[in-house]
Short mmCIF file of C-alpha atoms in Angstrom, two decimals:
data_model
loop_
_atom_site.label_atom_id
_atom_site.label_comp_id
_atom_site.label_asym_id
_atom_site.label_seq_id
_atom_site.Cartn_x
_atom_site.Cartn_y
_atom_site.Cartn_z
CA MET A 1 94.16 43.44 -12.93
CA ARG A 2 96.17 43.12 -16.15
CA TYR A 3 94.57 41.25 -19.01
CA THR A 4 94.17 41.30 -22.76
CA VAL A 5 91.14 40.31 -24.82
CA LYS A 6 91.56 38.53 -28.14
CA THR A 7 89.02 37.48 -30.74
CA ALA A 8 88.98 33.79 -31.53
CA GLY A 9 86.84 33.26 -34.62
CA ASP A 10 83.46 35.03 -34.59
CA GLN A 11 81.90 33.13 -31.67
CA SER A 12 84.66 33.13 -29.04
CA ILE A 13 86.94 35.50 -27.19
CA ILE A 14 89.99 34.69 -25.09
CA ILE A 15 90.82 36.62 -21.94
CA ASN A 16 94.55 36.35 -21.30
CA PHE A 17 96.14 37.02 -17.90
CA GLY A 18 99.79 36.77 -18.96
CA GLU A 19 102.38 34.18 -19.92
CA GLN A 20 103.45 32.86 -16.53
CA ILE A 21 102.18 29.55 -15.21
CA ASN A 22 101.54 30.09 -11.53
CA GLU A 23 99.02 29.58 -8.79
CA GLN A 24 97.83 33.18 -8.69
CA THR A 25 97.14 33.46 -12.41
CA SER A 26 95.38 30.12 -12.39
CA GLN A 27 93.16 31.27 -9.53
CA THR A 28 92.25 34.42 -11.47
CA VAL A 29 91.23 32.25 -14.45
CA GLN A 30 89.15 30.04 -12.17
CA LYS A 31 87.46 32.96 -10.47
CA LEU A 32 86.47 34.54 -13.79
CA SER A 33 85.16 31.17 -14.94
CA ASN A 34 83.06 30.80 -11.76
CA ILE A 35 81.74 34.36 -11.92
CA ILE A 36 80.73 34.03 -15.57
CA GLU A 37 78.98 30.73 -14.94
CA SER A 38 77.16 31.94 -11.83
CA ASN A 39 75.99 35.10 -13.61
CA GLY A 40 74.26 33.09 -16.33
CA ILE A 41 74.79 35.75 -19.00
CA ILE A 42 72.36 35.21 -21.87
CA GLY A 43 74.29 34.36 -25.02
CA VAL A 44 77.35 33.03 -23.18
CA GLU A 45 77.43 29.31 -23.88
CA GLU A 46 80.53 27.84 -22.37
CA VAL A 47 83.94 28.63 -20.89
CA VAL A 48 87.19 26.67 -21.30
CA LEU A 49 90.08 27.23 -18.90
CA GLY A 50 93.76 27.24 -19.83
CA TYR A 51 96.93 27.92 -17.81
CA THR A 52 96.57 31.71 -18.08
CA THR A 53 93.51 32.09 -20.31
CA LEU A 54 89.77 31.72 -20.37
CA LEU A 55 88.04 30.98 -23.68
CA ILE A 56 84.46 32.25 -23.73
CA ASN A 57 82.05 30.91 -26.35
CA TYR A 58 79.15 33.23 -27.16
CA VAL A 59 76.22 33.38 -29.56
CA PRO A 60 76.53 36.65 -31.52
CA THR A 61 72.80 36.68 -32.34
CA LYS A 62 72.02 36.67 -28.60
CA ILE A 63 74.74 38.96 -27.27
CA SER A 64 76.75 41.48 -29.28
CA TYR A 65 80.54 41.53 -29.08
CA ASP A 66 80.48 44.99 -27.47
CA THR A 67 77.93 44.00 -24.83
CA LEU A 68 79.92 40.85 -24.08
CA LEU A 69 83.14 42.83 -23.61
CA SER A 70 81.58 45.45 -21.37
CA THR A 71 79.90 42.74 -19.29
CA ILE A 72 83.18 40.87 -18.85
CA LYS A 73 84.97 44.11 -17.95
CA VAL A 74 82.52 44.72 -15.13
CA LEU A 75 82.93 41.15 -13.87
CA LEU A 76 86.73 41.47 -13.98
CA LYS A 77 86.52 44.39 -11.57
CA ASP A 78 84.96 42.06 -9.01
CA ILE A 79 87.71 39.47 -9.29
CA ALA A 80 90.13 41.12 -6.86
CA LEU A 81 87.41 41.06 -4.21
CA THR A 82 86.24 37.54 -4.95
CA LYS A 83 87.46 34.78 -2.70
CA MET A 84 88.33 31.39 -4.10
CA GLU A 85 85.63 28.84 -3.54
CA GLU A 86 86.55 26.30 -0.92
CA ARG A 87 89.00 23.89 -2.47
CA ASN A 88 88.61 20.14 -2.27
CA THR A 89 91.64 18.07 -1.44
CA ILE A 90 91.62 14.70 -3.13
CA GLU A 91 94.02 11.90 -2.29
CA ILE A 92 95.13 9.80 -5.25
CA PRO A 93 96.52 6.40 -4.22
CA VAL A 94 99.31 5.27 -6.55
CA LEU A 95 101.10 1.96 -6.95
CA TYR A 96 104.56 3.15 -8.05
CA GLY A 97 107.04 1.25 -10.21
CA ASN A 98 107.33 -2.25 -11.65
CA GLU A 99 104.91 -3.15 -14.44
CA MET A 100 102.48 -0.36 -13.38
CA GLY A 101 105.22 2.28 -13.55
CA PRO A 102 107.63 1.09 -16.23
CA ASP A 103 109.53 4.41 -16.46
CA LEU A 104 110.10 4.96 -12.73
CA VAL A 105 113.62 3.52 -12.86
CA ASP A 106 114.55 5.77 -15.81
CA VAL A 107 113.14 8.85 -14.08
CA ALA A 108 115.34 8.02 -11.07
CA LYS A 109 118.44 7.35 -13.22
CA LEU A 110 118.05 10.49 -15.36
CA ASN A 111 117.75 12.62 -12.22
CA HIS A 112 120.50 10.77 -10.30
CA LEU A 113 118.13 9.74 -7.57
CA ALA A 114 117.11 6.51 -5.90
CA VAL A 115 113.68 5.16 -6.84
CA GLU A 116 112.48 5.73 -3.25
CA GLU A 117 113.51 9.39 -3.46
CA VAL A 118 111.49 9.87 -6.66
CA ILE A 119 108.42 8.45 -4.92
CA LYS A 120 109.03 10.63 -1.89
CA LEU A 121 109.44 13.79 -4.01
CA HIS A 122 106.36 12.94 -6.06
CA THR A 123 104.10 12.34 -3.03
CA GLU A 124 105.24 15.38 -1.01
CA PRO A 125 103.60 18.39 -2.73
CA ASP A 126 100.02 19.64 -2.77
CA TYR A 127 99.30 19.82 -6.50
CA SER A 128 96.81 22.34 -7.84
CA VAL A 129 94.47 21.35 -10.65
CA TYR A 130 94.93 24.36 -12.95
CA PHE A 131 92.50 23.09 -15.55
CA LEU A 132 91.31 19.94 -17.30
CA GLY A 133 91.77 19.27 -20.99
CA PHE A 134 93.21 17.09 -23.75
CA SER A 135 91.02 14.11 -22.80
CA PRO A 136 88.00 13.77 -20.45
CA GLY A 137 89.14 14.55 -16.90
CA PHE A 138 92.88 14.95 -17.71
CA PRO A 139 94.28 17.34 -15.07
CA PHE A 140 97.00 19.91 -15.78
CA LEU A 141 98.75 20.14 -12.42
CA GLY A 142 101.03 22.71 -10.85
CA GLY A 143 103.55 21.86 -8.17
CA LEU A 144 105.97 19.21 -9.49
CA ASN A 145 109.38 19.26 -7.78
CA GLU A 146 111.99 20.22 -10.40
CA LYS A 147 114.30 17.51 -9.11
CA ILE A 148 112.13 14.85 -10.78
CA ALA A 149 111.28 16.79 -13.98
CA THR A 150 112.04 14.44 -16.89
CA PRO A 151 111.67 14.87 -20.68
CA ARG A 152 108.96 13.00 -22.55
CA LEU A 153 109.74 9.60 -24.11
CA GLU A 154 111.44 9.85 -27.49
CA ASN A 155 109.00 7.30 -28.85
CA PRO A 156 105.51 7.82 -27.43
CA ARG A 157 103.59 4.67 -26.48
CA LYS A 158 100.69 3.73 -28.71
CA LYS A 159 98.67 2.78 -25.66
CA VAL A 160 98.88 4.17 -22.15
CA GLN A 161 96.43 2.55 -19.73
CA ALA A 162 93.76 4.69 -18.05
CA GLY A 163 94.96 5.50 -14.51
CA SER A 164 98.64 5.78 -15.46
CA VAL A 165 100.53 8.49 -13.55
CA GLY A 166 103.26 10.19 -15.54
CA ILE A 167 105.83 12.95 -15.76
CA ALA A 168 106.56 15.14 -18.79
CA ASN A 169 109.14 17.87 -18.23
CA TYR A 170 107.84 20.05 -15.39
CA GLN A 171 104.38 18.53 -15.46
CA THR A 172 102.86 15.53 -13.78
CA GLY A 173 99.45 14.08 -14.60
CA ILE A 174 97.14 11.10 -14.75
CA TYR A 175 95.69 9.56 -17.91
CA PRO A 176 91.89 9.31 -17.33
CA VAL A 177 91.23 7.23 -20.45
CA THR A 178 93.44 4.80 -22.34
CA SER A 179 95.16 6.75 -25.11
CA PRO A 180 98.49 7.12 -26.91
CA GLY A 181 101.01 9.14 -24.92
CA GLY A 182 104.61 10.16 -24.43
CA TRP A 183 104.74 10.86 -20.70
CA ARG A 184 107.10 8.81 -18.49
CA ILE A 185 104.83 6.45 -16.58
CA ILE A 186 105.90 6.07 -12.95
CA GLY A 187 102.82 4.45 -11.42
CA HIS A 188 99.13 3.67 -11.63
CA THR A 189 96.07 4.70 -9.62
CA PRO A 190 93.17 2.30 -9.11
CA ILE A 191 90.78 5.27 -8.73
CA PRO A 192 88.91 6.21 -11.94
CA LEU A 193 89.12 9.88 -12.98
CA PHE A 194 86.36 9.61 -15.57
CA ASN A 195 83.30 7.41 -15.46
CA SER A 196 80.64 8.31 -18.02
CA ASN A 197 78.01 6.25 -16.15
CA ASP A 198 78.22 8.44 -13.05
CA ALA A 199 75.90 11.42 -12.65
CA ASP A 200 79.05 13.38 -11.84
CA PRO A 201 81.50 11.68 -14.18
CA PHE A 202 84.65 13.67 -13.35
CA LEU A 203 86.66 13.06 -10.17
CA LEU A 204 88.49 16.39 -10.44
CA SER A 205 87.49 20.00 -11.05
CA PRO A 206 89.63 23.08 -11.73
CA GLY A 207 90.88 24.43 -8.38
CA ASP A 208 91.03 21.09 -6.59
CA ILE A 209 94.15 20.12 -4.70
CA ILE A 210 95.47 16.61 -5.13
CA LYS A 211 97.94 14.59 -3.11
CA PHE A 212 99.53 11.39 -4.36
CA LYS A 213 99.87 8.58 -1.80
CA SER A 214 102.14 5.59 -2.33
CA ILE A 215 100.30 2.31 -1.76
CA THR A 216 101.34 -1.34 -1.71
CA LYS A 217 100.28 -3.95 -4.25
CA LYS A 218 97.98 -5.41 -1.58
CA GLU A 219 96.25 -2.05 -0.96
CA TYR A 220 96.04 -1.51 -4.72
CA ASP A 221 94.34 -4.88 -5.23
CA GLU A 222 91.93 -4.19 -2.37
CA ILE A 223 90.79 -0.93 -3.98
CA ILE A 224 90.42 -2.64 -7.37
CA ASN A 225 88.40 -5.48 -5.85
CA SER A 226 86.15 -3.15 -3.84
CA ARG A 227 85.00 -1.37 -6.99
CA PRO A 228 81.47 -2.22 -8.11
CA MET B 1 60.64 4.61 -29.11
CA ILE B 2 60.46 2.53 -32.30
CA LEU B 3 62.96 0.59 -34.39
CA ILE B 4 63.52 2.51 -37.61
CA PHE B 5 66.57 1.14 -39.48
CA ASN B 6 68.43 -2.11 -39.62
CA VAL B 7 72.03 -1.61 -40.74
CA ILE B 8 72.83 -3.84 -43.73
CA LYS B 9 76.04 -1.94 -44.57
CA PRO B 10 77.42 0.69 -42.19
CA GLY B 11 79.23 2.88 -44.76
CA LEU B 12 82.64 4.40 -44.10
CA LEU B 13 81.81 6.28 -40.90
CA THR B 14 78.20 6.69 -39.83
CA THR B 15 77.51 8.13 -36.38
CA ILE B 16 74.61 9.65 -34.45
CA GLN B 17 75.10 13.38 -33.82
CA ASP B 18 73.19 16.39 -32.54
CA LEU B 19 74.46 19.94 -32.01
CA GLY B 20 77.06 18.85 -29.46
CA ARG B 21 77.79 18.23 -25.80
CA LYS B 22 77.93 21.70 -24.32
CA GLY B 23 79.28 22.72 -20.93
CA TYR B 24 81.85 19.92 -20.47
CA GLN B 25 84.79 21.22 -22.47
CA LYS B 26 86.18 22.63 -19.24
CA TYR B 27 86.45 19.04 -18.00
CA GLY B 28 88.35 18.05 -21.12
CA MET B 29 85.43 16.61 -23.09
CA SER B 30 85.22 17.23 -26.81
CA VAL B 31 82.07 19.13 -27.81
CA SER B 32 81.39 16.61 -30.63
CA GLY B 33 78.15 17.04 -32.63
CA ALA B 34 77.45 17.34 -36.35
CA VAL B 35 80.43 18.76 -38.24
CA ASP B 36 78.07 20.59 -40.62
CA HIS B 37 75.54 22.36 -38.37
CA TYR B 38 73.70 23.89 -41.32
CA ALA B 39 72.93 20.61 -43.09
CA HIS B 40 72.07 18.97 -39.76
CA ARG B 41 69.65 21.72 -38.74
CA ILE B 42 67.96 21.91 -42.15
CA ALA B 43 67.50 18.11 -42.21
CA ASN B 44 65.67 18.37 -38.89
CA ILE B 45 63.56 21.32 -40.00
CA LEU B 46 62.48 19.43 -43.15
CA VAL B 47 60.97 16.64 -41.03
CA GLY B 48 59.47 18.94 -38.40
CA ASN B 49 62.01 18.29 -35.63
CA GLN B 50 63.68 20.64 -33.21
CA GLU B 51 67.01 21.54 -34.80
CA ASN B 52 68.96 19.82 -32.03
CA ALA B 53 67.32 16.42 -32.62
CA ALA B 54 69.82 13.64 -33.30
CA THR B 55 70.54 12.78 -36.95
CA LEU B 56 72.82 10.29 -38.64
CA GLU B 57 76.05 11.77 -39.98
CA VAL B 58 77.21 9.82 -43.02
CA THR B 59 80.76 10.17 -44.37
CA LEU B 60 81.80 9.78 -48.05
CA ILE B 61 80.56 6.20 -48.47
CA GLY B 62 76.96 5.90 -47.38
CA PRO B 63 75.31 3.05 -45.48
CA THR B 64 72.54 0.69 -46.59
CA PHE B 65 69.54 0.45 -44.27
CA LYS B 66 66.46 -1.71 -44.21
CA VAL B 67 63.50 0.44 -43.14
CA LEU B 68 61.60 -1.08 -40.20
CA GLU B 69 58.84 1.53 -39.81
CA THR B 70 57.04 3.97 -42.10
CA ARG B 71 58.33 7.48 -41.44
CA THR B 72 59.10 10.85 -42.97
CA ILE B 73 62.84 11.38 -43.42
CA ALA B 74 65.12 13.91 -45.11
CA ILE B 75 68.71 13.75 -46.36
CA THR B 76 70.88 16.86 -46.63
CA GLY B 77 74.55 17.73 -47.07
CA ALA B 78 76.91 15.73 -49.29
CA ASP B 79 75.48 14.13 -52.42
CA LEU B 80 76.26 10.43 -52.07
CA THR B 81 73.47 9.45 -54.50
CA PRO B 82 70.76 8.30 -52.09
CA TYR B 83 68.35 5.64 -53.39
CA LEU B 84 65.12 4.30 -52.01
CA ASN B 85 64.75 0.77 -53.37
CA ASN B 86 65.57 1.24 -57.09
CA CYS B 87 64.81 4.96 -57.35
CA PRO B 88 67.00 7.97 -56.67
CA VAL B 89 65.66 10.27 -53.95
CA PRO B 90 66.22 14.01 -53.78
CA LEU B 91 68.40 15.78 -51.24
CA TRP B 92 67.20 18.75 -49.15
CA ARG B 93 63.64 17.45 -49.29
CA SER B 94 61.53 15.29 -47.02
CA PHE B 95 59.93 12.06 -48.22
CA THR B 96 58.33 8.97 -46.75
CA VAL B 97 60.05 5.63 -46.33
CA HIS B 98 57.92 2.53 -45.79
CA GLU B 99 58.49 -0.59 -43.79
CA GLY B 100 60.56 -2.99 -45.88
CA ASP B 101 62.12 -0.30 -48.10
CA ILE B 102 65.88 -0.30 -48.67
CA LEU B 103 67.63 3.05 -48.28
CA SER B 104 71.08 3.07 -49.86
CA PHE B 105 73.76 5.36 -51.26
CA GLN B 106 74.98 4.51 -54.75
CA GLY B 107 78.14 6.56 -55.01
CA TYR B 108 80.04 9.73 -54.38
CA ARG B 109 79.13 12.98 -56.13
CA SER B 110 79.98 15.97 -53.95
CA GLY B 111 80.72 17.11 -50.41
CA CYS B 112 81.89 14.92 -47.54
CA ARG B 113 79.12 14.52 -44.96
CA ALA B 114 75.41 13.82 -45.42
CA TYR B 115 72.78 13.98 -42.69
CA ILE B 116 69.73 11.74 -42.35
CA ALA B 117 66.95 13.13 -40.16
CA VAL B 118 63.93 11.08 -39.19
CA ALA B 119 60.67 12.68 -38.01
CA GLY B 120 60.81 12.51 -34.21
CA GLY B 121 64.62 12.30 -34.18
CA MET B 122 66.95 9.38 -33.51
CA ASP B 123 66.60 7.79 -30.13
CA ALA B 124 70.08 7.23 -28.73
CA GLU B 125 72.17 7.26 -25.60
CA ASN B 126 71.97 10.67 -24.02
CA THR B 127 75.22 11.23 -22.11
CA LEU B 128 75.92 14.54 -20.35
CA GLY B 129 73.07 16.27 -22.12
CA SER B 130 73.79 15.18 -25.69
CA LYS B 131 73.18 12.23 -27.99
CA SER B 132 76.31 13.03 -30.02
CA THR B 133 78.74 10.16 -30.50
CA ASP B 134 82.15 10.99 -29.01
CA LEU B 135 84.48 8.46 -30.63
CA ILE B 136 87.37 9.30 -28.27
CA SER B 137 85.50 9.01 -24.96
CA GLU B 138 83.25 6.28 -26.43
CA ILE B 139 80.04 7.85 -25.17
CA GLY B 140 76.70 9.00 -26.60
CA GLY B 141 74.93 7.96 -29.80
CA HIS B 142 74.94 4.23 -30.48
CA HIS B 143 77.11 2.76 -27.68
CA GLY B 144 79.61 5.57 -28.24
CA ARG B 145 80.75 4.15 -31.56
CA ARG B 146 80.24 4.18 -35.32
CA LEU B 147 77.46 2.02 -36.74
CA THR B 148 78.32 -1.53 -37.72
CA LYS B 149 76.51 -4.20 -39.71
CA GLY B 150 73.51 -5.62 -37.86
CA ASP B 151 72.90 -2.59 -35.62
CA THR B 152 69.31 -1.53 -35.13
CA ILE B 153 68.70 2.22 -34.99
CA LYS B 154 65.83 3.66 -32.98
CA ALA B 155 63.73 6.77 -33.44
CA THR B 156 61.60 8.54 -30.85
CA ASN B 157 57.83 8.56 -31.18
CA VAL B 158 56.50 11.34 -33.34
CA GLN B 159 54.31 13.77 -31.46
CA ALA B 160 53.30 15.96 -34.37
CA ASN B 161 51.24 14.97 -37.38
CA ASN B 162 53.55 12.93 -39.55
CA GLU B 163 51.89 13.98 -42.80
CA LYS B 164 52.20 17.67 -42.07
CA CYS B 165 55.74 17.97 -43.32
CA PHE B 166 55.55 15.47 -46.14
CA ALA B 167 57.55 16.57 -49.18
CA ARG B 168 58.83 19.81 -47.75
CA ARG B 169 61.70 21.11 -49.76
CA LEU B 170 64.33 23.74 -49.26
CA SER B 171 64.26 26.58 -51.79
CA ILE B 172 67.05 26.19 -54.27
CA GLU B 173 68.91 29.38 -53.32
CA LEU B 174 69.39 28.01 -49.80
CA ILE B 175 70.96 24.77 -51.00
CA PRO B 176 74.75 24.95 -50.84
CA THR B 177 76.90 23.68 -53.68
CA TYR B 178 80.04 21.81 -52.72
CA THR B 179 83.12 22.29 -54.85
CA LYS B 180 86.67 20.96 -54.73
CA ASN B 181 88.10 24.45 -54.25
CA VAL B 182 86.67 26.60 -51.52
CA ARG B 183 87.51 30.05 -50.31
CA VAL B 184 86.60 30.71 -46.70
CA ARG B 185 86.43 33.91 -44.71
CA THR B 186 88.42 34.13 -41.52
CA ILE B 187 89.07 36.41 -38.56
CA LEU B 188 92.76 36.72 -37.74
CA GLY B 189 93.91 35.74 -34.25
CA PRO B 190 94.18 35.02 -31.41
CA GLN B 191 97.96 34.50 -32.03
CA GLU B 192 98.44 36.39 -35.32
CA ASP B 193 101.32 38.22 -33.58
CA SER B 194 103.30 34.98 -33.50
CA PHE B 195 103.68 35.00 -37.29
CA THR B 196 105.91 37.07 -39.54
CA THR B 197 104.33 39.43 -42.08
CA LYS B 198 105.52 36.96 -44.70
CA GLY B 199 103.82 34.15 -42.79
CA ILE B 200 100.47 35.97 -42.76
CA GLU B 201 100.88 36.75 -46.49
CA THR B 202 101.59 33.11 -47.24
CA PHE B 203 98.47 32.07 -45.32
CA LEU B 204 96.26 34.54 -47.23
CA SER B 205 97.70 33.99 -50.70
CA SER B 206 98.12 30.21 -50.86
CA GLU B 207 95.95 27.22 -51.56
CA TYR B 208 96.06 24.38 -49.05
CA THR B 209 95.25 20.77 -49.84
CA VAL B 210 93.22 18.64 -47.42
CA THR B 211 95.27 15.56 -46.47
CA LYS B 212 94.15 11.97 -45.90
CA ASP B 213 94.68 12.33 -42.12
CA SER B 214 91.61 14.57 -41.87
CA ASN B 215 88.66 13.45 -39.77
CA ARG B 216 85.89 14.74 -37.48
CA MET B 217 88.54 16.28 -35.26
CA GLY B 218 89.94 18.47 -38.00
CA CYS B 219 91.22 18.97 -41.52
CA ARG B 220 94.97 18.66 -41.79
CA LEU B 221 96.20 20.91 -44.57
CA ASP B 222 99.26 20.75 -46.77
CA GLY B 223 100.78 23.72 -48.61
CA PRO B 224 103.29 26.56 -48.40
CA THR B 225 104.87 26.80 -44.94
CA ILE B 226 103.44 29.55 -42.74
CA GLU B 227 106.39 31.25 -41.07
CA HIS B 228 106.45 31.89 -37.33
CA LYS B 229 108.45 34.70 -35.73
CA ASN B 230 109.84 32.30 -33.14
CA ASP B 231 108.12 29.52 -31.34
CA ALA B 232 104.92 27.75 -32.32
CA ASP B 233 104.23 26.62 -28.75
CA ILE B 234 101.84 28.49 -26.50
CA LEU B 235 100.54 27.69 -23.04
CA SER B 236 97.62 25.31 -23.60
CA GLU B 237 94.34 27.19 -24.03
CA GLY B 238 90.76 26.54 -25.17
CA LEU B 239 90.15 25.58 -28.80
CA PHE B 240 87.18 26.83 -30.82
CA MET B 241 85.27 25.53 -33.84
CA GLY B 242 87.03 26.59 -37.04
CA ALA B 243 90.32 27.45 -35.28
CA ILE B 244 93.29 27.34 -37.67
CA GLN B 245 96.25 26.05 -35.68
CA VAL B 246 99.75 26.21 -37.09
CA PRO B 247 102.38 24.05 -35.33
CA GLN B 248 106.13 24.45 -35.88
CA ASN B 249 106.07 22.72 -39.29
CA GLY B 250 103.97 25.61 -40.67
CA GLN B 251 101.18 23.35 -41.96
CA PRO B 252 97.73 24.42 -40.72
CA ILE B 253 95.15 22.24 -38.99
CA LEU B 254 91.54 23.39 -39.18
CA PHE B 255 89.61 22.23 -36.13
CA LEU B 256 86.10 20.79 -36.40
CA SER B 257 83.53 19.49 -33.92
CA GLY B 258 85.52 16.45 -32.76
CA ARG B 259 88.44 18.66 -31.68
CA PRO B 260 90.08 18.38 -28.25
CA SER B 261 89.04 21.05 -25.73
CA VAL B 262 92.49 22.64 -25.49
CA GLY B 263 95.58 22.97 -27.68
CA GLY B 264 99.15 24.17 -27.21
CA TYR B 265 100.03 25.62 -30.62
CA THR B 266 99.59 29.08 -32.17
CA LYS B 267 96.38 29.81 -34.03
CA ILE B 268 96.60 32.20 -36.96
CA GLY B 269 92.85 32.64 -37.34
CA GLY B 270 89.35 31.23 -37.20
CA VAL B 271 86.86 30.46 -39.97
CA ILE B 272 83.66 32.52 -39.61
CA SER B 273 80.49 30.67 -38.60
CA VAL B 274 78.62 30.97 -41.88
CA ASP B 275 81.58 29.44 -43.76
CA LEU B 276 82.07 26.51 -41.38
CA PRO B 277 79.68 24.29 -43.39
CA LYS B 278 82.00 24.70 -46.41
CA VAL B 279 84.88 23.43 -44.33
CA ALA B 280 82.75 20.59 -42.96
CA GLN B 281 82.22 19.34 -46.51
CA LEU B 282 85.92 19.26 -47.50
CA LYS B 283 87.38 15.86 -48.27
CA PRO B 284 90.95 14.68 -48.89
CA ASN B 285 92.59 16.37 -51.92
CA ASP B 286 90.08 19.25 -51.94
CA ARG B 287 91.67 22.67 -51.71
CA VAL B 288 90.98 25.62 -49.45
CA SER B 289 92.15 29.23 -49.41
CA PHE B 290 91.55 31.97 -46.87
CA GLU B 291 90.58 35.64 -46.86
CA ILE B 292 90.07 38.10 -44.01
CA VAL B 293 86.79 39.72 -43.00
CA THR B 294 85.94 41.94 -40.07
CA LEU B 295 84.09 40.66 -37.03
CA ASP B 296 81.16 42.96 -37.89
CA GLU B 297 80.85 41.46 -41.37
CA ALA B 298 80.99 37.95 -39.92
CA HIS B 299 78.25 38.73 -37.42
CA GLU B 300 76.09 40.45 -40.05
CA LYS B 301 76.29 37.34 -42.29
CA LEU B 302 75.45 35.14 -39.32
CA ARG B 303 72.40 37.26 -38.39
CA LYS B 304 71.08 36.95 -41.95
CA GLN B 305 71.53 33.19 -41.93
CA GLU B 306 69.90 32.79 -38.52
CA ASN B 307 66.92 34.89 -39.62
CA ILE B 308 66.39 32.60 -42.59
CA ILE B 309 66.61 29.51 -40.39
CA LYS B 310 64.18 31.06 -37.91
CA ILE B 311 61.67 31.66 -40.73
CA LEU B 312 62.08 28.08 -41.95
CA GLN B 313 61.64 26.74 -38.42
CA ALA B 314 58.49 28.83 -37.92
CA GLY B 315 57.08 27.52 -41.20
CA ILE B 316 56.67 24.02 -39.81
#
């Protein structure tokens, strides 16, 4: 297992597993995260996943830097033997195009495709949730077909509605909360990704697999109306 | 639960904060919490609370409150000239407010953020294990937002003897002074390799001015451009308190408690824990410069500080 350890201020370290975004590296990050959390190491407060990195926050008065490093080293040895936890597959219904996906036509034009082909290419893959970040429940996904990769908008929107599904270069994602944003919006999901009133407020977790499913306006309205 | 303050004027930005929402950064939540942990913790200790109890974080222009219940309170951090009725009240010291009193702030003197602790702690919305207001997700604290005129703030019932910590004060050598020029100690990394030698020298030899765009998320700094070797982009990774991020324009951003959970730009260094309160008290046009210390030194300073806080806490 190749990795480097870097200090990040005096209360965090970052374990780095390389510079390549891929499924295997992401799974290594997730495994380390799970092992650290399930071991409940005194003095380790929190972990934050990235594409190829795990940030570990620690309390230096409870665990010394050296003890932390040697503990992590031991845990890293177990990673090769650790199986991934069972992965949830979550279907995300999306109403593509029109006012809910104002950039769908441009994504098709820029890639010399028909709108229907963009939808087909976007709904085909199993996307992996590599990690969540940026805003509550925002998934960084792997698996977008390069044929529909599209640059960000030149002028970001001041307001992108929660539930908007977008493309930015080789990434696709869903905005969990309404925020400014420069991704090309191709559709909208009626399923909330973040609900602070729920006991479990996040729909997605690192390691989940998501599938987008194209739905009609009628199906979209039915889901909206069935929500409490 | 009792009603403690009625908001007559909300001030510039007054929010309920504790020591942060821990364990949810991996879902993309900001940790939030008091920007100045030291002032927040001491305020709580002065009124006999656990150090994680919720306080009010007051920014630059203080609020005016009508007191609805007699209680011991303490104000720490920035000096915004606190008054009780027509008399000035001291900072870093507990005192009693009585029903009908008016607590106000008469003007700016030093620092950026003051903390008001009430014996028993603020009673507020506890979301995902914290009462901290997250202004982005609009959760925690008082309906997930800043205080506005007419709000009524609640405190929890006091279990301990209210008189016991009347007029506790912090010894003068433990009271920080806030100046317009601060020098903070940093640990280089995690991406110090992304900068040229000249870039690192610029970072360590220059003064940076805090810009008007600074907020709870971070201090945006303006000064000599810090030179990268190549690219300023990295694969998005976790952000930590005090991280000094340098995007392509070479102007650093110093991240505070309202920061996002991840970021995609190179970080030249991180401010050490014991110096974070200095950064928390910077306001626009203040200046900051950086020097390097070793991790061992940083941890030694932190141990000393934590021992002092432990002794203070035990003294209650």
